[in-house]
Amino acid sequence: MTVFAGQGDARRSMALLWRGGGQPEEVRPGPKPALSVDVIVEAAIEVADREGMAALSMRKVGERLGRTGMALYTYVPNKGELIDLMYDRVLAELPTEYDLSAGWRPAVASWAGHTLDFYLRHPWVLQVSQARPVLGPNEFAALESVVAILRGTGLGPRRTRGVVALLFDFVRGAARTVTESRLAPSATGVSDEEWWRTRSHLLEEVAPGFAQRYPMVAWVESQDDEAGDDDTFTMGLNVLLDGLEATIAKG
């Protein structure tokens, strides 16, 4: 399931995203309103975190707030705009500044770890397409933070844009793999161990001489170092950053 941002009325969507500079609604003295944009967005995030993007609906969010789905439309015009608001809201969890005293590489590694953890906390965010940005304040703040790190590399704007895209693609890809791995047992009713055990035995039966037919695959799988997701992520990130260092060295 892929969700594209910015499907609502452009003026209304942007006004909602940037109300008060993108900050939560101002708390005013006196009786609190029964509903508000912030309350609705927070409830929607809770639904998506717990049940996934597929379960998200105005009706479901309304039920969580003890209201009908129709009661929400006064505040948020439709589900598309609600998703934009949810997406930009959770991005506020990401740090906006990193310590550059040790150089850009440790800072990028910290950024990547924080961003991976963020995606794993909110896996539904991975279903929001990067083809069209939400253009909200927290999305720009997240972009600003990583560009600020890379500015110290000496790369120009064009190459920096490419590196930023590569970093986001790498972290999102890693997060998607971990998320799907976690989801698979409950979605299929079969544990990873059982799935691999059954198919490994069958592969030996139906594909005799597998190692001779696919010697490179057999070689790369020949040593089980029991590397976990964290080790795989760190290894891939280090290779990527080695390449970035080489690019910088070339000037």
GROMACS .gro file of C-alpha atoms in nm:
model
  251
    1MET     CA    1   0.000   0.000   0.000
    2THR     CA    2   0.147   0.330  -0.114
    3VAL     CA    3  -0.002   0.665  -0.013
    4PHE     CA    4   0.075   0.981  -0.208
    5ALA     CA    5   0.090   1.309  -0.018
    6GLY     CA    6  -0.090   1.628  -0.112
    7GLN     CA    7  -0.413   1.482  -0.244
    8GLY     CA    8  -0.642   1.733  -0.075
    9ASP     CA    9  -0.713   2.094  -0.162
   10ALA     CA   10  -0.368   2.252  -0.187
   11ARG     CA   11  -0.448   2.581  -0.010
   12ARG     CA   12  -0.639   2.414   0.274
   13SER     CA   13  -0.374   2.144   0.318
   14MET     CA   14  -0.085   2.389   0.333
   15ALA     CA   15  -0.274   2.614   0.575
   16LEU     CA   16  -0.332   2.320   0.809
   17LEU     CA   17   0.030   2.207   0.789
   18TRP     CA   18   0.171   2.552   0.857
   19ARG     CA   19  -0.084   2.684   1.107
   20GLY     CA   20   0.106   2.862   1.381
   21GLY     CA   21   0.433   2.792   1.199
   22GLY     CA   22   0.366   2.419   1.220
   23GLN     CA   23   0.350   2.421   1.600
   24PRO     CA   24   0.073   2.248   1.797
   25GLU     CA   25  -0.239   2.451   1.850
   26GLU     CA   26  -0.216   2.718   2.116
   27VAL     CA   27  -0.361   2.620   2.453
   28ARG     CA   28  -0.602   2.891   2.561
   29PRO     CA   29  -0.765   2.943   2.900
   30GLY     CA   30  -1.121   2.833   2.952
   31PRO     CA   31  -1.310   2.516   2.854
   32LYS     CA   32  -1.125   2.299   2.605
   33PRO     CA   33  -1.297   2.237   2.272
   34ALA     CA   34  -1.438   1.890   2.226
   35LEU     CA   35  -1.218   1.837   1.924
   36SER     CA   36  -0.922   2.008   1.757
   37VAL     CA   37  -0.689   1.938   1.468
   38ASP     CA   38  -0.413   1.833   1.708
   39VAL     CA   39  -0.638   1.596   1.902
   40ILE     CA   40  -0.756   1.433   1.580
   41VAL     CA   41  -0.403   1.399   1.442
   42GLU     CA   42  -0.273   1.241   1.764
   43ALA     CA   43  -0.561   0.992   1.767
   44ALA     CA   44  -0.497   0.904   1.403
   45ILE     CA   45  -0.128   0.844   1.476
   46GLU     CA   46  -0.225   0.609   1.759
   47VAL     CA   47  -0.452   0.414   1.523
   48ALA     CA   48  -0.183   0.388   1.256
   49ASP     CA   49   0.088   0.290   1.505
   50ARG     CA   50  -0.129   0.018   1.655
   51GLU     CA   51  -0.321  -0.115   1.355
   52GLY     CA   52  -0.135   0.003   1.047
   53MET     CA   53  -0.216   0.237   0.761
   54ALA     CA   54  -0.473  -0.002   0.611
   55ALA     CA   55  -0.689   0.028   0.923
   56LEU     CA   56  -0.685   0.408   0.924
   57SER     CA   57  -1.015   0.578   0.845
   58MET     CA   58  -1.202   0.885   0.960
   59ARG     CA   59  -1.458   0.652   1.120
   60LYS     CA   60  -1.190   0.463   1.313
   61VAL     CA   61  -1.032   0.785   1.438
   62GLY     CA   62  -1.374   0.919   1.534
   63GLU     CA   63  -1.448   0.603   1.733
   64ARG     CA   64  -1.122   0.644   1.922
   65LEU     CA   65  -1.232   0.994   2.020
   66GLY     CA   66  -1.587   0.893   2.103
   67ARG     CA   67  -1.721   1.076   1.799
   68THR     CA   68  -1.857   0.992   1.459
   69GLY     CA   69  -1.630   1.012   1.157
   70MET     CA   70  -1.845   1.295   1.023
   71ALA     CA   71  -1.762   1.507   1.329
   72LEU     CA   72  -1.398   1.521   1.221
   73TYR     CA   73  -1.457   1.682   0.884
   74THR     CA   74  -1.511   2.025   1.039
   75TYR     CA   75  -1.144   2.018   1.144
   76VAL     CA   76  -0.977   1.800   0.879
   77PRO     CA   77  -1.142   1.793   0.535
   78ASN     CA   78  -1.050   1.437   0.435
   79LYS     CA   79  -0.829   1.137   0.501
   80GLY     CA   80  -0.562   1.250   0.254
   81GLU     CA   81  -0.503   1.572   0.442
   82LEU     CA   82  -0.514   1.384   0.772
   83ILE     CA   83  -0.228   1.161   0.656
   84ASP     CA   84  -0.024   1.467   0.555
   85LEU     CA   85  -0.073   1.609   0.904
   86MET     CA   86   0.012   1.277   1.072
   87TYR     CA   87   0.327   1.237   0.866
   88ASP     CA   88   0.455   1.585   0.940
   89ARG     CA   89   0.362   1.559   1.308
   90VAL     CA   90   0.563   1.244   1.378
   91LEU     CA   91   0.866   1.388   1.199
   92ALA     CA   92   0.890   1.632   1.490
   93GLU     CA   93   1.031   1.341   1.694
   94LEU     CA   94   1.357   1.349   1.498
   95PRO     CA   95   1.651   1.550   1.635
   96THR     CA   96   1.716   1.872   1.449
   97GLU     CA   97   2.080   1.926   1.554
   98TYR     CA   98   2.383   1.696   1.568
   99ASP     CA   99   2.725   1.732   1.726
  100LEU     CA  100   2.978   1.797   1.451
  101SER     CA  101   3.283   1.825   1.676
  102ALA     CA  102   3.406   1.481   1.565
  103GLY     CA  103   3.328   1.547   1.198
  104TRP     CA  104   3.045   1.470   0.963
  105ARG     CA  105   3.077   1.090   0.959
  106PRO     CA  106   2.983   1.019   1.324
  107ALA     CA  107   2.702   1.271   1.289
  108VAL     CA  108   2.563   1.096   0.981
  109ALA     CA  109   2.584   0.763   1.166
  110SER     CA  110   2.386   0.911   1.457
  111TRP     CA  111   2.131   1.059   1.215
  112ALA     CA  112   2.089   0.724   1.040
  113GLY     CA  113   2.036   0.541   1.368
  114HIS     CA  114   1.779   0.793   1.491
  115THR     CA  115   1.597   0.783   1.158
  116LEU     CA  116   1.590   0.402   1.151
  117ASP     CA  117   1.446   0.392   1.503
  118PHE     CA  118   1.187   0.650   1.398
  119TYR     CA  119   1.067   0.439   1.106
  120LEU     CA  120   1.048   0.129   1.326
  121ARG     CA  121   0.833   0.318   1.579
  122HIS     CA  122   0.600   0.435   1.303
  123PRO     CA  123   0.621   0.175   1.022
  124TRP     CA  124   0.316   0.322   0.848
  125VAL     CA  125   0.533   0.623   0.756
  126LEU     CA  126   0.718   0.397   0.511
  127GLN     CA  127   0.398   0.374   0.306
  128VAL     CA  128   0.393   0.749   0.243
  129SER     CA  129   0.559   0.789  -0.096
  130GLN     CA  130   0.869   1.006  -0.126
  131ALA     CA  131   0.777   1.095  -0.484
  132ARG     CA  132   0.575   1.396  -0.363
  133PRO     CA  133   0.681   1.557  -0.035
  134VAL     CA  134   0.427   1.672   0.220
  135LEU     CA  135   0.598   2.015   0.235
  136GLY     CA  136   0.530   2.060   0.604
  137PRO     CA  137   0.750   2.239   0.859
  138ASN     CA  138   0.876   1.926   1.032
  139GLU     CA  139   0.959   1.762   0.699
  140PHE     CA  140   1.173   2.064   0.612
  141ALA     CA  141   1.331   2.057   0.960
  142ALA     CA  142   1.427   1.690   0.913
  143LEU     CA  143   1.582   1.771   0.577
  144GLU     CA  144   1.759   2.076   0.719
  145SER     CA  145   1.928   1.864   0.987
  146VAL     CA  146   2.089   1.616   0.750
  147VAL     CA  147   2.192   1.885   0.499
  148ALA     CA  148   2.355   2.076   0.786
  149ILE     CA  149   2.567   1.768   0.860
  150LEU     CA  150   2.668   1.720   0.497
  151ARG     CA  151   2.749   2.085   0.443
  152GLY     CA  152   3.076   2.017   0.626
  153THR     CA  153   3.185   1.768   0.361
  154GLY     CA  154   3.255   2.042   0.106
  155LEU     CA  155   3.025   1.886  -0.152
  156GLY     CA  156   2.822   2.122  -0.368
  157PRO     CA  157   2.441   2.143  -0.367
  158ARG     CA  158   2.389   1.896  -0.653
  159ARG     CA  159   2.601   1.620  -0.502
  160THR     CA  160   2.463   1.689  -0.156
  161ARG     CA  161   2.110   1.637  -0.290
  162GLY     CA  162   2.218   1.303  -0.432
  163VAL     CA  163   2.378   1.196  -0.105
  164VAL     CA  164   2.069   1.296   0.094
  165ALA     CA  165   1.848   1.091  -0.138
  166LEU     CA  166   2.085   0.794  -0.110
  167LEU     CA  167   2.090   0.810   0.270
  168PHE     CA  168   1.713   0.827   0.298
  169ASP     CA  169   1.671   0.542   0.048
  170PHE     CA  170   1.918   0.328   0.243
  171VAL     CA  171   1.760   0.389   0.583
  172ARG     CA  172   1.403   0.351   0.456
  173GLY     CA  173   1.496   0.030   0.276
  174ALA     CA  174   1.655  -0.115   0.588
  175ALA     CA  175   1.357  -0.014   0.800
  176ARG     CA  176   1.114  -0.168   0.551
  177THR     CA  177   1.300  -0.500   0.558
  178VAL     CA  178   1.300  -0.512   0.938
  179THR     CA  179   0.933  -0.411   0.954
  180GLU     CA  180   0.827  -0.677   0.705
  181SER     CA  181   1.032  -0.939   0.887
  182ARG     CA  182   0.856  -0.852   1.211
  183LEU     CA  183   0.516  -0.857   1.045
  184ALA     CA  184   0.556  -1.182   0.851
  185PRO     CA  185   0.493  -1.433   1.135
  186SER     CA  186   0.164  -1.273   1.243
  187ALA     CA  187   0.051  -1.208   0.886
  188THR     CA  188   0.120  -1.564   0.767
  189GLY     CA  189   0.087  -1.768   1.085
  190VAL     CA  190   0.431  -1.921   1.023
  191SER     CA  191   0.747  -1.830   1.214
  192ASP     CA  192   1.065  -1.738   1.025
  193GLU     CA  193   1.240  -2.047   1.166
  194GLU     CA  194   0.965  -2.281   1.047
  195TRP     CA  195   0.942  -2.114   0.705
  196TRP     CA  196   1.316  -2.143   0.639
  197ARG     CA  197   1.347  -2.495   0.782
  198THR     CA  198   1.067  -2.630   0.562
  199ARG     CA  199   1.193  -2.467   0.244
  200SER     CA  200   1.559  -2.548   0.303
  201HIS     CA  201   1.479  -2.917   0.319
  202LEU     CA  202   1.259  -2.894   0.011
  203LEU     CA  203   1.526  -2.702  -0.181
  204GLU     CA  204   1.773  -2.982  -0.120
  205GLU     CA  205   1.514  -3.226  -0.253
  206VAL     CA  206   1.393  -3.042  -0.564
  207ALA     CA  207   1.723  -2.877  -0.659
  208PRO     CA  208   2.002  -3.134  -0.620
  209GLY     CA  209   2.343  -2.993  -0.700
  210PHE     CA  210   2.230  -2.645  -0.597
  211ALA     CA  211   2.583  -2.538  -0.496
  212GLN     CA  212   2.720  -2.638  -0.837
  213ARG     CA  213   2.446  -2.451  -1.023
  214TYR     CA  214   2.473  -2.137  -0.811
  215PRO     CA  215   2.830  -2.136  -0.676
  216MET     CA  216   2.835  -1.763  -0.593
  217VAL     CA  217   2.515  -1.789  -0.391
  218ALA     CA  218   2.651  -2.095  -0.212
  219TRP     CA  219   2.976  -1.911  -0.135
  220VAL     CA  220   2.812  -1.601   0.008
  221GLU     CA  221   2.590  -1.820   0.228
  222SER     CA  222   2.868  -2.059   0.326
  223GLN     CA  223   2.953  -1.895   0.656
  224ASP     CA  224   2.675  -1.816   0.899
  225ASP     CA  225   2.808  -1.537   1.116
  226GLU     CA  226   2.467  -1.489   1.280
  227ALA     CA  227   2.472  -1.120   1.198
  228GLY     CA  228   2.159  -0.950   1.319
  229ASP     CA  229   1.964  -0.663   1.166
  230ASP     CA  230   2.174  -0.408   1.354
  231ASP     CA  231   2.502  -0.555   1.224
  232THR     CA  232   2.371  -0.565   0.867
  233PHE     CA  233   2.253  -0.205   0.889
  234THR     CA  234   2.581  -0.082   1.035
  235MET     CA  235   2.786  -0.270   0.777
  236GLY     CA  236   2.584  -0.129   0.488
  237LEU     CA  237   2.600   0.222   0.631
  238ASN     CA  238   2.978   0.201   0.673
  239VAL     CA  239   3.021   0.091   0.311
  240LEU     CA  240   2.802   0.381   0.200
  241LEU     CA  241   3.000   0.630   0.411
  242ASP     CA  242   3.331   0.487   0.284
  243GLY     CA  243   3.208   0.564  -0.065
  244LEU     CA  244   3.112   0.915   0.039
  245GLU     CA  245   3.459   0.969   0.189
  246ALA     CA  246   3.615   0.854  -0.137
  247THR     CA  247   3.394   1.094  -0.332
  248ILE     CA  248   3.495   1.380  -0.105
  249ALA     CA  249   3.862   1.292  -0.141
  250LYS     CA  250   3.831   1.317  -0.520
  251GLY     CA  251   3.708   1.672  -0.480
   0.00000   0.00000   0.00000
